[in-house]
CSV table of C-alpha atoms in Angstrom, one decimal:
chain,number,residue,atom,x,y,z
A,1,MET,CA,97.1,111.1,97.9
A,2,LYS,CA,99.4,114.0,97.0
A,3,LYS,CA,102.3,112.3,98.7
A,4,THR,CA,101.6,109.0,96.9
A,5,LEU,CA,101.6,110.8,93.6
A,6,LEU,CA,104.9,112.5,94.3
A,7,ALA,CA,106.5,109.2,95.3
A,8,THR,CA,105.2,107.5,92.1
A,9,ALA,CA,106.5,110.4,90.0
A,10,ALA,CA,110.0,109.9,91.4
A,11,LEU,CA,109.7,106.1,90.8
A,12,LEU,CA,108.5,106.5,87.2
A,13,LEU,CA,111.3,109.0,86.5
A,14,ALA,CA,113.9,106.6,87.8
A,15,THR,CA,112.5,103.7,85.8
A,16,ALA,CA,112.5,105.7,82.6
A,17,ALA,CA,116.0,106.9,83.1
A,18,ALA,CA,117.5,103.6,83.8
A,19,ALA,CA,116.5,101.8,80.7
A,20,GLN,CA,118.3,104.2,78.4
A,21,LEU,CA,121.7,104.2,80.0
A,22,TYR,CA,124.9,103.9,78.2
A,23,VAL,CA,123.9,105.1,74.7
A,24,PRO,CA,125.6,108.5,74.3
A,25,GLY,CA,123.5,110.8,72.1
A,26,GLU,CA,120.2,109.2,73.0
A,27,THR,CA,117.3,111.4,74.3
A,28,LEU,CA,113.9,110.1,75.5
A,29,HIS,CA,110.9,112.2,76.2
A,30,TYR,CA,108.0,110.9,78.4
A,31,ARG,CA,104.6,112.2,79.4
A,32,MET,CA,103.1,111.2,82.7
A,33,SER,CA,99.3,111.0,83.3
A,34,TYR,CA,96.9,110.3,86.2
A,35,ARG,CA,93.7,108.4,86.0
A,36,ALA,CA,90.9,107.6,88.5
A,37,LYS,CA,87.3,106.3,88.4
A,38,LEU,CA,85.8,109.8,88.5
A,39,PHE,CA,88.8,111.6,87.1
A,40,PRO,CA,89.6,111.5,83.3
A,41,ASN,CA,93.1,110.5,82.0
A,42,THR,CA,95.1,113.7,82.4
A,43,GLU,CA,98.7,114.6,81.7
A,44,VAL,CA,100.4,115.9,84.8
A,45,ALA,CA,104.1,115.9,84.1
A,46,LYS,CA,106.9,115.6,81.5
A,47,VAL,CA,110.2,113.7,81.8
A,48,ILE,CA,113.3,114.0,79.7
A,49,MET,CA,116.3,111.7,79.7
A,50,GLN,CA,119.7,112.4,78.1
A,51,THR,CA,122.9,110.3,77.8
A,52,THR,CA,126.2,112.0,76.9
A,53,GLU,CA,129.9,111.3,77.0
A,54,ALA,CA,131.6,113.3,79.8
A,55,THR,CA,134.3,113.1,82.4
A,56,LEU,CA,134.2,112.6,86.2
A,57,ASP,CA,137.4,113.6,88.1
A,58,GLY,CA,139.2,113.8,84.8
A,59,ILE,CA,138.3,110.2,83.8
A,60,PRO,CA,136.0,109.5,80.8
A,61,ALA,CA,132.4,108.5,81.8
A,62,TYR,CA,128.9,108.2,80.5
A,63,LYS,CA,126.6,110.8,82.0
A,64,VAL,CA,122.9,110.2,82.3
A,65,TYR,CA,120.7,113.1,83.2
A,66,GLY,CA,117.0,112.8,84.0
A,67,TYR,CA,114.6,115.7,84.7
A,68,GLY,CA,110.9,115.6,85.6
A,69,GLN,CA,108.6,118.5,86.1
A,70,THR,CA,104.8,118.8,86.5
A,71,THR,CA,103.0,120.7,83.8
A,72,ALA,CA,102.0,124.3,84.3
A,73,ALA,CA,98.3,123.4,84.8
A,74,PHE,CA,99.1,121.1,87.8
A,75,ARG,CA,102.1,122.9,89.3
A,76,TRP,CA,100.0,124.6,91.9
A,77,ILE,CA,98.8,121.3,93.4
A,78,LEU,CA,101.7,119.0,92.5
A,79,PRO,CA,104.9,121.1,92.1
A,80,VAL,CA,107.6,118.6,91.2
A,81,ARG,CA,111.1,119.3,89.9
A,82,ASP,CA,113.2,116.2,90.2
A,83,ALA,CA,116.7,115.7,88.8
A,84,TYR,CA,118.9,112.6,88.7
A,85,THR,CA,122.5,112.4,87.4
A,86,VAL,CA,124.5,109.1,87.1
A,87,TRP,CA,128.1,108.8,86.0
A,88,VAL,CA,129.0,105.3,84.7
A,89,ASP,CA,132.4,103.7,83.9
A,90,PRO,CA,132.4,103.1,80.1
A,91,GLN,CA,134.5,99.9,80.6
A,92,THR,CA,132.8,98.1,83.4
A,93,LEU,CA,129.4,99.7,82.9
A,94,ARG,CA,129.1,100.2,86.7
A,95,THR,CA,127.9,103.3,88.4
A,96,ARG,CA,130.7,105.5,89.8
A,97,ARG,CA,128.5,108.3,91.2
A,98,PHE,CA,124.8,109.0,91.6
A,99,ASP,CA,123.3,112.4,92.5
A,100,SER,CA,119.7,113.4,93.1
A,101,ASP,CA,118.2,116.8,93.6
A,102,LEU,CA,114.5,116.6,94.4
A,103,HIS,CA,112.0,119.4,94.9
A,104,GLU,CA,108.4,118.2,95.5
A,105,GLY,CA,106.1,120.8,97.0
A,106,ASP,CA,107.7,122.0,100.2
A,107,TYR,CA,109.9,118.9,100.4
A,108,THR,CA,113.5,119.0,99.3
A,109,PHE,CA,116.0,116.2,99.2
A,110,ARG,CA,119.6,115.9,98.0
A,111,SER,CA,121.8,112.8,97.9
A,112,THR,CA,125.1,111.6,96.6
A,113,TYR,CA,126.4,108.0,96.4
A,114,ILE,CA,130.0,107.2,95.6
A,115,PHE,CA,130.5,103.5,94.6
A,116,ASP,CA,133.8,101.9,95.6
A,117,TRP,CA,133.8,98.7,93.6
A,118,PHE,CA,137.3,97.7,94.5
A,119,ASN,CA,136.2,97.3,98.2
A,120,HIS,CA,132.6,96.6,97.4
A,121,ASN,CA,131.3,99.5,99.4
A,122,VAL,CA,129.1,102.5,98.7
A,123,HIS,CA,129.5,105.8,100.5
A,124,THR,CA,126.2,107.7,100.8
A,125,ARG,CA,125.3,111.2,102.0
A,126,TRP,CA,121.9,112.8,102.0
A,127,GLN,CA,120.0,115.8,103.4
A,128,ARG,CA,116.3,116.5,103.7
A,129,ARG,CA,115.2,120.2,103.9
A,130,GLN,CA,117.3,122.0,106.5
A,131,ASP,CA,118.2,118.8,108.5
A,132,PRO,CA,121.8,118.1,109.1
A,133,GLU,CA,123.5,116.1,106.4
A,134,LYS,CA,123.8,112.3,107.1
A,135,PHE,CA,126.4,109.8,106.0
A,136,LYS,CA,126.7,106.0,105.8
A,137,THR,CA,129.0,103.4,104.2
A,138,MET,CA,127.4,100.1,103.3
A,139,PRO,CA,128.7,96.8,101.8
A,140,ILE,CA,127.4,96.1,98.2
A,141,SER,CA,127.4,93.0,96.0
A,142,ASP,CA,127.7,92.6,92.2
A,143,LYS,CA,123.9,92.9,92.0
A,144,SER,CA,123.8,96.3,93.8
A,145,MET,CA,122.8,99.3,91.7
A,146,ASP,CA,121.5,102.8,92.2
A,147,ALA,CA,117.8,103.4,91.5
A,148,ILE,CA,118.4,104.7,88.0
A,149,SER,CA,120.6,101.8,86.7
A,150,LEU,CA,118.4,98.9,87.7
A,151,TYR,CA,116.8,98.5,84.2
A,152,PHE,CA,120.1,98.3,82.3
A,153,ASN,CA,119.8,94.6,82.9
A,154,LEU,CA,116.6,94.4,80.9
A,155,ARG,CA,118.2,96.2,78.0
A,156,THR,CA,121.1,93.9,77.7
A,157,GLU,CA,119.3,90.6,78.4
A,158,ASP,CA,119.4,88.0,75.6
A,159,ASP,CA,116.0,87.7,73.9
A,160,ALA,CA,116.3,83.9,74.1
A,161,ASN,CA,116.3,84.2,77.9
A,162,ILE,CA,113.1,86.4,78.1
A,163,LYS,CA,110.4,83.7,78.1
A,164,GLU,CA,107.9,82.1,80.5
A,165,GLY,CA,109.4,81.7,84.0
A,166,TYR,CA,112.1,84.4,83.4
A,167,GLU,CA,112.7,86.3,86.7
A,168,ARG,CA,115.4,88.5,88.1
A,169,GLU,CA,116.2,90.0,91.5
A,170,LEU,CA,118.4,93.1,92.0
A,171,GLU,CA,119.5,95.2,94.9
A,172,MET,CA,118.7,98.9,95.0
A,173,VAL,CA,121.0,101.1,97.0
A,174,LEU,CA,119.2,103.9,99.0
A,175,GLU,CA,120.5,106.4,101.5
A,176,ASP,CA,120.9,104.1,104.4
A,177,THR,CA,119.8,100.7,103.3
A,178,VAL,CA,119.5,98.3,100.4
A,179,ARG,CA,116.1,97.4,99.0
A,180,TYR,CA,115.3,94.5,96.7
A,181,LEU,CA,113.5,94.6,93.4
A,182,LYS,CA,112.1,91.6,91.6
A,183,PHE,CA,110.9,91.7,88.0
A,184,ARG,CA,109.4,88.8,86.0
A,185,TYR,CA,108.4,88.3,82.4
A,186,GLU,CA,104.6,88.5,81.8
A,187,CYS,CA,104.1,88.2,78.1
A,188,ARG,CA,104.7,89.7,74.6
A,189,GLU,CA,101.9,91.9,73.4
A,190,VAL,CA,101.1,94.7,70.9
A,191,LYS,CA,100.7,97.9,72.9
A,192,LYS,CA,99.3,101.2,71.6
A,193,ILE,CA,101.4,104.2,72.7
A,194,LYS,CA,99.6,107.6,72.5
A,195,ASN,CA,100.6,109.7,69.5
A,196,LEU,CA,103.3,107.2,68.4
A,197,GLY,CA,101.3,104.1,67.3
A,198,TYR,CA,101.3,100.4,67.9
A,199,PHE,CA,104.4,98.5,69.0
A,200,ASN,CA,105.5,94.9,69.7
A,201,THR,CA,106.4,95.0,73.4
A,202,ILE,CA,107.8,92.8,76.2
A,203,LYS,CA,105.8,93.2,79.4
A,204,PHE,CA,107.3,92.8,82.9
A,205,ARG,CA,105.7,93.0,86.3
A,206,CYS,CA,108.0,94.5,88.9
A,207,LYS,CA,107.8,94.6,92.7
A,208,ILE,CA,109.9,96.5,95.2
A,209,ALA,CA,110.3,94.8,98.5
A,210,THR,CA,109.2,96.4,101.8
A,211,SER,CA,111.7,97.8,104.3
A,212,ASP,CA,111.8,94.4,105.9
A,213,GLY,CA,114.1,93.2,103.1
A,214,PHE,CA,112.8,90.3,101.1
A,215,ALA,CA,109.1,90.8,102.0
A,216,PHE,CA,107.6,91.3,98.6
A,217,LYS,CA,104.0,90.5,99.5
A,218,ASP,CA,103.0,94.1,100.4
A,219,GLY,CA,105.7,95.9,98.4
A,220,THR,CA,105.1,98.5,95.6
A,221,GLU,CA,104.2,96.8,92.3
A,222,PHE,CA,104.2,98.3,88.8
A,223,GLU,CA,104.3,97.2,85.2
A,224,VAL,CA,106.7,98.0,82.4
A,225,TRP,CA,106.3,97.5,78.6
A,226,ILE,CA,109.7,97.7,76.7
A,227,SER,CA,110.2,97.7,73.0
A,228,ASP,CA,110.6,94.2,71.6
A,229,ASP,CA,113.7,95.1,69.6
A,230,ARG,CA,117.4,95.6,70.2
A,231,ASN,CA,116.8,99.0,71.9
A,232,LYS,CA,114.6,97.6,74.7
A,233,ILE,CA,113.5,101.1,75.8
A,234,PRO,CA,110.5,101.5,78.1
A,235,LEU,CA,107.5,102.5,76.1
A,236,TYR,CA,104.9,102.5,78.8
A,237,ILE,CA,104.9,102.3,82.6
A,238,LYS,CA,101.9,101.9,84.9
A,239,SER,CA,101.9,102.1,88.7
A,240,PRO,CA,98.6,101.7,90.7
A,241,ILE,CA,98.1,104.0,93.6
A,242,LYS,CA,95.5,104.1,96.4
A,243,VAL,CA,93.1,106.1,94.1
A,244,GLY,CA,93.6,105.4,90.4
A,245,SER,CA,96.9,104.9,88.6
A,246,VAL,CA,99.8,106.9,87.3
A,247,CYS,CA,101.3,106.1,83.9
A,248,ALA,CA,104.2,107.3,81.8
A,249,TYR,CA,104.6,106.8,78.1
A,250,LEU,CA,107.2,107.6,75.5
A,251,SER,CA,106.3,110.7,73.5
A,252,SER,CA,109.4,111.2,71.3
A,253,TYR,CA,113.0,110.0,71.0
A,254,GLU,CA,116.3,110.9,69.4
A,255,GLY,CA,119.6,109.1,68.8
A,256,LEU,CA,118.6,105.5,69.3
A,257,ARG,CA,121.4,103.0,68.7
A,258,TYR,CA,119.2,100.7,66.6
A,259,PRO,CA,116.2,101.2,64.4
A,260,LEU,CA,112.9,101.0,66.4
A,261,GLU,CA,112.0,97.7,64.7
A,262,SER,CA,109.2,97.1,67.2
A,263,PHE,CA,107.0,99.8,65.6
A,264,ILE,CA,104.1,98.3,63.7
A,265,LYS,CA,101.8,101.2,62.5
A,266,LYS,CA,100.3,104.5,63.5
């Protein structure tokens, strides 16, 4: 179960990071909790996401930095320190570079992806623990994204398009392959967010395909509630695991581009 929780932690961190891309000055804070039948709902980790203006190789860029770490009470059984950094072209809003630096128990992993949009290729390199560094170049399409940037599509989607039957499919670039992610609109509903209050939200059900490519039947599935306003930030994320579920919820925020008009009451 520990490995499952670690994988889910990384997935939730990536999800939270992606939805707030491209708004310099914005900071989102999340709390992550675990719940099971005989285990009370318990906070196990914190996640912070920050977007700033920066430069990459002397060229202006948006820089998104995400960092997740287990709380002190759980660090002895679930020691996670995961960091993701994405550099984005401010003009095309496409990723130029993606870095990850993951420390999960005795497992370490580092990766770098360089996106060559002129030739529609991505150059990846990655290393686990003390293994030799590996390299691969793969073709990409206009739908290809790093794991952090996937949800930018949700943020910019026209509200008029988000209705019954709405569905999108994207391509997620990993070290040596491309995985497919499908998300579909579920409903609009009022959602209570711990310590913040009640919000109007848009709920999506998301599924990541298996390594077989388009085989979604047995893929990882999770749910995302985003604010039903112009910000479209993720307010709540839930991912079932073999025993119980892992959730992430927004705990505080700064520097939003628009007023959080989805807020109803405390």
